XYZ file of C-alpha atoms in Angstrom:
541
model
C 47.177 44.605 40.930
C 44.761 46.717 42.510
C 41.155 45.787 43.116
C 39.707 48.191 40.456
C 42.538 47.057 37.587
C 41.479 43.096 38.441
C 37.815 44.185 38.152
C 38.778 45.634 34.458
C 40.786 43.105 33.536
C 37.989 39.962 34.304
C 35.185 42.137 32.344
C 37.658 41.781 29.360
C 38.456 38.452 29.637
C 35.685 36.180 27.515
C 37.791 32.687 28.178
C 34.684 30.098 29.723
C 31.922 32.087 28.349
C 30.921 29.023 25.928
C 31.269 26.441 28.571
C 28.888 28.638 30.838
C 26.213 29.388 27.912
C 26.410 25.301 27.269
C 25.974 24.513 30.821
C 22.951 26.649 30.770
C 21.661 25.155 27.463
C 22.011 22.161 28.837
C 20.135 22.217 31.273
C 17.378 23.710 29.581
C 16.914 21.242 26.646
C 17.244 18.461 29.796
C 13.967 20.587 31.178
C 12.425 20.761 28.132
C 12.919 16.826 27.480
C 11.686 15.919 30.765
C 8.774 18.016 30.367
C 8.323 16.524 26.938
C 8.108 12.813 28.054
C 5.292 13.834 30.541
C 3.427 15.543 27.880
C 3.601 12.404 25.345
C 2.852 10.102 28.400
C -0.488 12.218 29.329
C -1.488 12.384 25.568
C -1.354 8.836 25.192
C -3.125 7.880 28.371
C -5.776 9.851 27.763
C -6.522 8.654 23.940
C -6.103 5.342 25.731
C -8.450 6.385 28.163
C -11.516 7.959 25.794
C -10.938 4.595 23.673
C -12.010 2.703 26.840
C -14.723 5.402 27.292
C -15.758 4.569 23.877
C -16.293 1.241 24.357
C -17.936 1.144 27.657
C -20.501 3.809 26.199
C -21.716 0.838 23.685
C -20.885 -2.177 26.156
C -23.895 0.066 28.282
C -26.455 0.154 25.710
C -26.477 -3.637 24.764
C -25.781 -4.551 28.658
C -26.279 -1.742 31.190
C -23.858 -0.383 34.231
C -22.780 -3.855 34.774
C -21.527 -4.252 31.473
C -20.326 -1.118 31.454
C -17.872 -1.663 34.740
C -16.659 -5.216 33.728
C -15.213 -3.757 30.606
C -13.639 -0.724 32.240
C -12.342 -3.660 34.683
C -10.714 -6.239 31.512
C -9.666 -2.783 29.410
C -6.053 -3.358 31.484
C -5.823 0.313 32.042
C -4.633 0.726 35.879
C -6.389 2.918 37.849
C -9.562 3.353 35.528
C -12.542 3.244 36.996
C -16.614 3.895 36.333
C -17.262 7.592 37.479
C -20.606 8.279 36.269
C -23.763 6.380 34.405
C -26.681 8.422 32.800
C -29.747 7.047 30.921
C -31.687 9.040 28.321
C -32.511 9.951 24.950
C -30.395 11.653 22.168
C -31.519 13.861 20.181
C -29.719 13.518 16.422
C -29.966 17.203 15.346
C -26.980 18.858 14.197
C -28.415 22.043 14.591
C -28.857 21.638 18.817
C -25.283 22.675 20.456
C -23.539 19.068 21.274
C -23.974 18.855 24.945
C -27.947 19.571 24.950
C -28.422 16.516 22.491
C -28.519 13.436 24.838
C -31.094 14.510 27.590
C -30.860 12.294 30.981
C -33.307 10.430 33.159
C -35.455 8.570 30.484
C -34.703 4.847 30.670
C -36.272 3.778 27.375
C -34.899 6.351 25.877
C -32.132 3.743 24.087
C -29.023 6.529 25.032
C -26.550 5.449 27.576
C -23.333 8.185 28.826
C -20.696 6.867 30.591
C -17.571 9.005 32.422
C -14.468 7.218 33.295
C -11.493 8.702 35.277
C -8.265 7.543 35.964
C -4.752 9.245 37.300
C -2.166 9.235 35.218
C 0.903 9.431 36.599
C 4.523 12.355 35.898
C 7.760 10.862 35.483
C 9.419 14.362 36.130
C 7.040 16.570 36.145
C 7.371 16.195 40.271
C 10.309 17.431 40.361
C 9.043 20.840 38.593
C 5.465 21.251 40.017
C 5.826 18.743 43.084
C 2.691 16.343 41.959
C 3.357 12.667 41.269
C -0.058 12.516 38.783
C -2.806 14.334 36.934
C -6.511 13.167 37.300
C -7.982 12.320 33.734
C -11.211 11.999 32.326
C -12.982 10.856 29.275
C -16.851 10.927 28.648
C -18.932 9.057 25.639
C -22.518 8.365 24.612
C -23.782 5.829 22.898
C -27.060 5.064 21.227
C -29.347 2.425 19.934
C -30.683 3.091 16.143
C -31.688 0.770 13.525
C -28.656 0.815 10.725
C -28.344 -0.940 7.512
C -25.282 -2.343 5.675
C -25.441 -1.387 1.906
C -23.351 -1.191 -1.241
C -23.755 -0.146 -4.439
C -22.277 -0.994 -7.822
C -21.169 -4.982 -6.307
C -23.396 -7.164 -8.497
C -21.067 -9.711 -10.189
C -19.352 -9.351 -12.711
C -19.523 -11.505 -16.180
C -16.297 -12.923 -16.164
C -15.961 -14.803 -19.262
C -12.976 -14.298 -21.371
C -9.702 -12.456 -20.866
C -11.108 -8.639 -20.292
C -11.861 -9.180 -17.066
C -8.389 -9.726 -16.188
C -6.638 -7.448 -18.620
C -9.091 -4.129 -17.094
C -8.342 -5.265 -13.320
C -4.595 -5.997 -14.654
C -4.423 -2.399 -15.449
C -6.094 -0.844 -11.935
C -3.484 -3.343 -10.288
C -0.357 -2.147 -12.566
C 0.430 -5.802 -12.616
C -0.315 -9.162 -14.646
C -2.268 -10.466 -12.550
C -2.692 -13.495 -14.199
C -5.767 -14.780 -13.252
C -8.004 -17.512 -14.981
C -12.300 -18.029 -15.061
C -11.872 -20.601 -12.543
C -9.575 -18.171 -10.356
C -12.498 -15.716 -10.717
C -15.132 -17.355 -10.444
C -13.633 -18.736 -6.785
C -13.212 -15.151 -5.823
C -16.955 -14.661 -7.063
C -18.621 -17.155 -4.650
C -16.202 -16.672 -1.613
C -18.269 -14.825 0.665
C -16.222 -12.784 3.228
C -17.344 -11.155 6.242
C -15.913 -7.492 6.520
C -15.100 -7.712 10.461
C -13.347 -10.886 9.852
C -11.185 -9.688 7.437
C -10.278 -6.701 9.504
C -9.515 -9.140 12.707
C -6.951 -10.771 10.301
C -5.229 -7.506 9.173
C -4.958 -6.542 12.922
C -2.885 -9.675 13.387
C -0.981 -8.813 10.551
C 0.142 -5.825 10.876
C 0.355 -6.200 14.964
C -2.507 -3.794 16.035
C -4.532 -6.307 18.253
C -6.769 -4.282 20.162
C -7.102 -1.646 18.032
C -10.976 0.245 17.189
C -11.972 -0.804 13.698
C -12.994 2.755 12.775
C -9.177 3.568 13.377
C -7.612 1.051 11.963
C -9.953 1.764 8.536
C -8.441 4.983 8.599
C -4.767 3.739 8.579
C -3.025 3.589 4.578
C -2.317 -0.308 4.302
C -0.332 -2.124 2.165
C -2.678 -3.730 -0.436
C -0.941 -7.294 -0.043
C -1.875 -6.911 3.648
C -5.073 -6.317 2.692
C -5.447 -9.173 0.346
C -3.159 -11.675 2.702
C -5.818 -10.908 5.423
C -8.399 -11.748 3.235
C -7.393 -15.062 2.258
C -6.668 -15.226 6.205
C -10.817 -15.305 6.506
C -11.479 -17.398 3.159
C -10.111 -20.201 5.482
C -9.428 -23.437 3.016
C -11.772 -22.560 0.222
C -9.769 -21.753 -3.645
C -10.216 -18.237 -3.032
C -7.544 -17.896 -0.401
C -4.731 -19.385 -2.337
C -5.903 -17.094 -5.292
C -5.795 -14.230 -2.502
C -2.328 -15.166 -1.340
C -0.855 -15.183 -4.981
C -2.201 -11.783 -5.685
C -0.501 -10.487 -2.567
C 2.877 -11.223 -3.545
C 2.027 -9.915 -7.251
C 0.428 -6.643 -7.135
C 3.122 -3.847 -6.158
C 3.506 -1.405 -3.427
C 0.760 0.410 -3.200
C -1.203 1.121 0.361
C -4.891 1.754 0.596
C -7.294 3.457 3.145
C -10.509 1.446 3.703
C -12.447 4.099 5.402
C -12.361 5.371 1.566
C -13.673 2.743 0.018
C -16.103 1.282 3.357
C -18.080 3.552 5.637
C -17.993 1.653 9.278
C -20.715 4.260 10.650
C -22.070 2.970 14.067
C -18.982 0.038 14.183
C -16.043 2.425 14.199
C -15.801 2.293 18.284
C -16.035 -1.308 18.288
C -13.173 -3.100 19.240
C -14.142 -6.736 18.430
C -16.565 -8.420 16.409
C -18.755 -10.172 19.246
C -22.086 -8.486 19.234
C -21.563 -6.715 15.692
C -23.506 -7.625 12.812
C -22.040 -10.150 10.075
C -21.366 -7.907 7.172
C -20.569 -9.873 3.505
C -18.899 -9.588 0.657
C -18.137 -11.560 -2.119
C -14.213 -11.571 -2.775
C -14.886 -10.496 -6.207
C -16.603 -7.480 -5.695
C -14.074 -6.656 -2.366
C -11.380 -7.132 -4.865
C -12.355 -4.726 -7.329
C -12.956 -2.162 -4.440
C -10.002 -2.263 -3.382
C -8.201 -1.752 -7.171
C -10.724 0.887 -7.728
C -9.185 4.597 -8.604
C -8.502 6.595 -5.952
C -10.837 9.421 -5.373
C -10.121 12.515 -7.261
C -7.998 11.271 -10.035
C -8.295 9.962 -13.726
C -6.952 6.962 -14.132
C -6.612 6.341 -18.782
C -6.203 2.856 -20.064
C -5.714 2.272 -23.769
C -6.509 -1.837 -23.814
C -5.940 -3.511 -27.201
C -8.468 -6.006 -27.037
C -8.718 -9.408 -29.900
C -12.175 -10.367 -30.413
C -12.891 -13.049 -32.542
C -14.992 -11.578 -35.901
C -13.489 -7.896 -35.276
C -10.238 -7.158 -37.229
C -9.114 -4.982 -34.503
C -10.624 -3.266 -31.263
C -9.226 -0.454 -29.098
C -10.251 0.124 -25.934
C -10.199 3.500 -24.431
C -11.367 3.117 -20.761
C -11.340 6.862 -18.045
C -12.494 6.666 -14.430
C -12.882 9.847 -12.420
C -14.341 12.101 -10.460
C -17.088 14.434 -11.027
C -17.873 15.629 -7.539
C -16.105 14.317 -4.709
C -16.349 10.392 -4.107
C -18.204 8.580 -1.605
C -17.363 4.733 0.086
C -18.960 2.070 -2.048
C -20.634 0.656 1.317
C -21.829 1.832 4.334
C -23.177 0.972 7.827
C -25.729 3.670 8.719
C -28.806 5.195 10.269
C -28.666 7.933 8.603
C -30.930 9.228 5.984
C -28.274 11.482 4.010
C -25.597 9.079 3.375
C -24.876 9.044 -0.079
C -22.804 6.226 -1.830
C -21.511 7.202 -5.855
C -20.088 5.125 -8.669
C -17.091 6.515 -10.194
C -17.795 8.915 -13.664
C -16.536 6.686 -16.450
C -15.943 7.267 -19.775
C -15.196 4.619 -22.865
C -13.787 4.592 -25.767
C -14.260 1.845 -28.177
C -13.183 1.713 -31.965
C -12.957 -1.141 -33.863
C -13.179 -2.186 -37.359
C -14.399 -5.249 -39.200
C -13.657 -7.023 -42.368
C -16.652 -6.747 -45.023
C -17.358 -7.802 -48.749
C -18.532 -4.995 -50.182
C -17.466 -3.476 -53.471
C -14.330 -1.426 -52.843
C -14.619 -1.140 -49.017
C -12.509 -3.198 -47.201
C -13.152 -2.642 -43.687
C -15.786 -0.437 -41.880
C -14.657 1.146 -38.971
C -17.164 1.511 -35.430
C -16.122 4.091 -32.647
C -18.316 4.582 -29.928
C -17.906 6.699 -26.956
C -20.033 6.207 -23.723
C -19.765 9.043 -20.786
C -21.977 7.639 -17.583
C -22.157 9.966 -14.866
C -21.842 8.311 -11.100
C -25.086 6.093 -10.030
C -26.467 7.075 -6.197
C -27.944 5.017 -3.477
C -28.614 6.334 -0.266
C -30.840 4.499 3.018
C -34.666 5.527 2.557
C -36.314 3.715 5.506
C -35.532 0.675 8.283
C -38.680 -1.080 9.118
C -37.765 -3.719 11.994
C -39.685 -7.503 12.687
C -40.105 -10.127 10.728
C -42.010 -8.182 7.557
C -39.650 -5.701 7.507
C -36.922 -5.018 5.372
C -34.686 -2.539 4.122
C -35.617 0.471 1.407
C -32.977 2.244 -0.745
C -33.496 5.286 -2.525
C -31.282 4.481 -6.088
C -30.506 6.761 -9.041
C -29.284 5.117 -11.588
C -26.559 5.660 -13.973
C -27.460 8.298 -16.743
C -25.706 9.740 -19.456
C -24.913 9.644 -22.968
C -23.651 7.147 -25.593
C -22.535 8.279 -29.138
C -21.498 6.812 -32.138
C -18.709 9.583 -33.500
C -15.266 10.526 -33.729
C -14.622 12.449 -30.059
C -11.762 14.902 -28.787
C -8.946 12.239 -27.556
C -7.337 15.287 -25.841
C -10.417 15.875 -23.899
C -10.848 12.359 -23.154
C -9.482 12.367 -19.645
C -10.251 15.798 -18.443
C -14.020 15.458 -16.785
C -14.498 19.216 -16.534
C -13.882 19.450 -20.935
C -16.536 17.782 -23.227
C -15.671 15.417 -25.209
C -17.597 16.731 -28.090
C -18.950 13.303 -30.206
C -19.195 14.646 -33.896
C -19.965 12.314 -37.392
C -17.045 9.909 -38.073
C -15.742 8.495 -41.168
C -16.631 4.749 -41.189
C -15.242 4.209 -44.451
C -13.693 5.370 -47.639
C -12.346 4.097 -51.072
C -11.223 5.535 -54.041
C -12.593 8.976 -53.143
C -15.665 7.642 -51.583
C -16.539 8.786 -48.153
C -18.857 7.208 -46.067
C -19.733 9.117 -42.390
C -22.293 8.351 -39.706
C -23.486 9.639 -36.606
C -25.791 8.501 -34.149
C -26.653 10.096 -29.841
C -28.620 8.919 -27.724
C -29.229 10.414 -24.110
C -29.520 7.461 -21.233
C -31.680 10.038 -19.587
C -33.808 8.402 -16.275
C -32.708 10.686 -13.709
C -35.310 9.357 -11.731
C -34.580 8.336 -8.196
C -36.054 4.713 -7.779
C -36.997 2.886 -4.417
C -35.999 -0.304 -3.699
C -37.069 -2.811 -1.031
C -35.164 -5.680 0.589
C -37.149 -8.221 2.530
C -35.646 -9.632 5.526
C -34.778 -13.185 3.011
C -33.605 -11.385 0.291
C -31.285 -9.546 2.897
C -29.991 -12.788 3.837
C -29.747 -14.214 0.891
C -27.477 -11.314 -0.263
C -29.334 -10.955 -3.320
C -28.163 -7.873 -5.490
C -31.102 -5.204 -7.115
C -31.139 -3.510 -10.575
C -32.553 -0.458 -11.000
C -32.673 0.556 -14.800
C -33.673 3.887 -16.590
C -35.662 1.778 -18.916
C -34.553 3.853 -21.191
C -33.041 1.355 -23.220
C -34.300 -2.058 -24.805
C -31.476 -3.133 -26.328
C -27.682 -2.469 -25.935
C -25.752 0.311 -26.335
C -24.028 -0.064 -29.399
C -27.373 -1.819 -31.181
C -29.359 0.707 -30.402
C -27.067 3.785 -31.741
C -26.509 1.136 -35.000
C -30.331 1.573 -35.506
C -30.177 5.401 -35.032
C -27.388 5.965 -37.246
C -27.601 8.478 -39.905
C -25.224 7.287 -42.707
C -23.707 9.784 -45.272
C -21.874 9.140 -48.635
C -20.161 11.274 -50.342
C -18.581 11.537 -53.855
C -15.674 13.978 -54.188
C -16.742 15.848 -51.713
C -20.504 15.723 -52.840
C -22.704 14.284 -50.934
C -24.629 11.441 -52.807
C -28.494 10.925 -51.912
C -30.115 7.510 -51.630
C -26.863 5.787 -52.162
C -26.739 2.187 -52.259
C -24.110 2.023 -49.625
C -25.850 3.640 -47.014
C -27.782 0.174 -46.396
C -25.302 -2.055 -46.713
C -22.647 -0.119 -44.135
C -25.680 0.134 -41.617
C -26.095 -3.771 -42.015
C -22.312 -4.284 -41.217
C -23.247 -2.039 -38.047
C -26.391 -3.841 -37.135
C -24.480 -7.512 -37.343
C -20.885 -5.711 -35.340
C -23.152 -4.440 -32.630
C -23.749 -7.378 -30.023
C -19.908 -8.072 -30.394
C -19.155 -4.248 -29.437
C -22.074 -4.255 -26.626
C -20.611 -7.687 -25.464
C -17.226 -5.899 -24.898
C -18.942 -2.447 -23.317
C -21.028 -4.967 -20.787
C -17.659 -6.842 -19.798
C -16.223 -3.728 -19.106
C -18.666 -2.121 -17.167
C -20.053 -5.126 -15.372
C -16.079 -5.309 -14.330
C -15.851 -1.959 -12.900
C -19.242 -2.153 -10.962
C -20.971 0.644 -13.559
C -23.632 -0.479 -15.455
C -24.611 1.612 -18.752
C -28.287 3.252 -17.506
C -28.286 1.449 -14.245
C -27.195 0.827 -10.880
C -26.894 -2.695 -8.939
C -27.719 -2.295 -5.207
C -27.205 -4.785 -2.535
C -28.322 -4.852 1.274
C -25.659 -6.427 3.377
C -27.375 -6.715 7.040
C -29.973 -4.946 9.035
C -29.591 -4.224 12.350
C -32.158 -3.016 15.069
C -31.048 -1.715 18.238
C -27.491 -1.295 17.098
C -25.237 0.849 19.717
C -23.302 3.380 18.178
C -20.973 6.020 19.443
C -23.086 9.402 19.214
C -21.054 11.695 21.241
């Protein structure tokens, strides 16, 4: 074969092209792998590297450079080290571009900014650029402000009778079983938030970890409630705890959504941070609350003794977007919101007038979401704590409403008269609306003992002097009709409005269980201040 018939002949032949492509491919993905494993390993060292940045930053403004060094030195990262240390001021104003905020050289200032470098080292990236590391760096600034703990819509519930438990039964989508004692354990348990979170770090093996990310996390509720009855220690509450944990579903839950760390989401332990409680009640009912954004119906068939039968109707939603219940903050515009909530309650009850059997009572309640936001910090010993509180307003009705519309927020409900009763061809309609009105915003001062004696706040629209369903039984216009004629001055116009006027503290006894439940009060809002802090560091930048 000549030289230019073998040449031919191996262009034609295609036997070993695979094996050559594969070869190549190979060798490529083993590049790309390599490179891949140096990548992930940089990433991670330098998250771990700004958390120990992080932490420094606030070790600084309670202790200084010294402070500042020994915890770069026990943070276990090799090779990290104290590069710089500025003093100064920060400036909180959002409109000023991030880097002009803190300003160095004023050492009463109360800022502190920290740089800390390390080298992180390549696996295989030597053997493609010829270096064995990559120098890494990670800068943070911390601040001392004065910040309050506060929470809004935690005042304790009344939990007498089986309501109580059948409502949070339904948020839980369990029985859950739980008796006055039970309750009323879980009412005077007080729990400190920190603690709690500690506990869930053991549980679900994140030691170590900041509690601002571990907030953000979804966790399993029973984790959540098994690390509570971790800090409730021996008293009843923490079996009660531990039972619910092993009742309630799956179902996981992000606590940054319901608890708004502020100025403690750096911190990585509780030593130095302020001691932030809760009752185990009001934590649990937090926690079961609706998530934000949805509806959440419940039709509860509810036996109270002198009513022949009561129907509960009970939506919880969202009007604008929802807030945390509680928050740690300096800040002035941090808004906390109830949930909107609408109810739902028709009954009926036996009577003894002529011909009329039973009367029938629906009443429908809308309350829009109560507001509490930090007004003022005033520090030493005659200090306190101010909140700024609007309280919950809307309207309550006694009519006949659209059930379609019931659970859609953005359709009105549209309360219209309602037929109470009726015999033999009788008709007998009423109507009554009142608005809750009281959009007033309200402040509300905390002195430094009623801060530490966790004592909860009211604020009311005053609109109301007696309960909801009395006072729309009083305002009632009553109608009978005859065949379709309407009948003036009848005699049964008095007599239904006295079955109304007796039926009304059962039906405001059931609306005050339910609310008082949920943490909404009907033309008010209950406001508690948790802790106040001056001179709390706080990651700024």
């Amino acid at each position: 074969m000549t030289g230019a018939r073998f040449h031919r002949a191996l262009e034609r032949d295609r036997r070993g092209g695979v094996t050559v492509i594969l070869a190549g491919s190979l060798f490529m993905l083993a590049g790309a792998a390599t490179v891949a494993v140096d990548l992930g390993s940089v990433y991670l060292a330098r998250r771990q590297l700004q958390g120990v940045a992080d932490a420094a930053a606030l070790a600084a403004a309670d202790g200084g450079r010294t402070a500042a060094e020994q915890l770069v030195g026990r943070s276990g990262i090799s090779g990290a080290a104290l590069a710089t240390y500025d003093s100064g001021s920060y400036i909180a104003d959002s409109s000023m571009p991030m880097d002009q905020r803190f300003r160095a050289g004023d050492p009463n200032g109360g800022a502190m900014r920290v740089e800390v470098r390390r080298r992180a080292p390549l696996f295989f990236g030597r053997l493609l650029v010829g270096r064995d590391g990559i120098d890494l760096s990670a800068r943070a600034t911390a601040a001392r402000t004065d910040a309050a703990a506060f929470s809004l819509g935690t005042g304790l519930a009344s939990i007498s009778g089986g309501l109580p438990n059948m409502l949070l039964s339904n948020l839980a989508g369990t029985e859950l079983n739980l008796s006055v004692m039970d309750y009323n354990g879980l009412a005077s348990a007080n729990l400190d938030l920190l603690h709690i979170a500690d506990a869930l770090r053991v549980r679900t093996g994140r030691d170590g970890e900041a509690y601002g990310a571990l907030f953000d996390r979804q966790i399993p509720l029973s984790d959540l409630l098994g690390a509570m009855a971790d800090s409730a220690g021996t008293s009843p509450a923490a079996a009660t705890l531990l039972a619910l944990s092993s009742r309630i579903p799956g179902r996981s839950i992000r606590l940054s959504d319901i608890v708004d760390l502020g100025p403690m989401r750096g911190a990585a332990n509780a030593t130095g941070q302020p001691n932030i409680l809760l009752d185990a009640f009001s934590m649990l009912r937090m926690l079961l609350s609706p998530p934000s954004g949805t509806s959440v119906p419940m039709d509860l068939r509810v036996t109270v003794p002198g009513l022949t039968s009561t129907r509960l109707m009970l939506v919880t939603g969202e009007g604008q977007a929802r807030s945390p219940l509680m928050s740690i903050t300096a800040k002035r515009d941090v808004v906390l919101r109830t949930a909107q909530t609408r109810i739902y309650l028709e009954s009926t009850v036996a009577t003894i007038l002529s011909g009329i059997a039973s009367v029938r009572v629906p009443l429908y309640v809308e309350l829009a979401a109560a507001e509490a936001r930090l007004s003022d910090i005033q520090c030493g010993a005659n200090g306190g704590v101010t909140l700024a509180v609007t309280p919950s307003v809307g309207t309550a009705a006694l009519g006949d409403v659209d059930m379609n519309a019931l659970t859609n927020f953005s359709v009105p409900a549209n309360p219209r008269a309602a037929l109470l009763a009726q015999t033999l061809g009788t008709r007998v309609t009423g109507y009554a609306n009142i608005s809750l009105g009281g959009t007033q915003t309200h402040n509300v001062h905390f002195s430094p003992s009623e801060i530490s004696a966790q004592q909860a706040k009211t604020v009311s629209t005053q609109d109301l002097t007696q309960g909801i369903a009395a006072s729309l039984a009083s305002q009632t216009q009553i109608q009978v009709s005859l065949l379709g004629i309407t009948i003036g001055n009848s005699p049964l116009s008095p007599l239904v409005g006295a079955v109304l006027g007796t039926t009304a503290p059962l039906l405001d006894g059931i609306i005050n269980s339910v609310t008082a439940t949920l943490g909404v009060r009907v033309g008010s809002a209950d406001v508690r201040v948790h802790e106040r802090r001056c001179g709390m560091a706080a990651i700024v930048a």
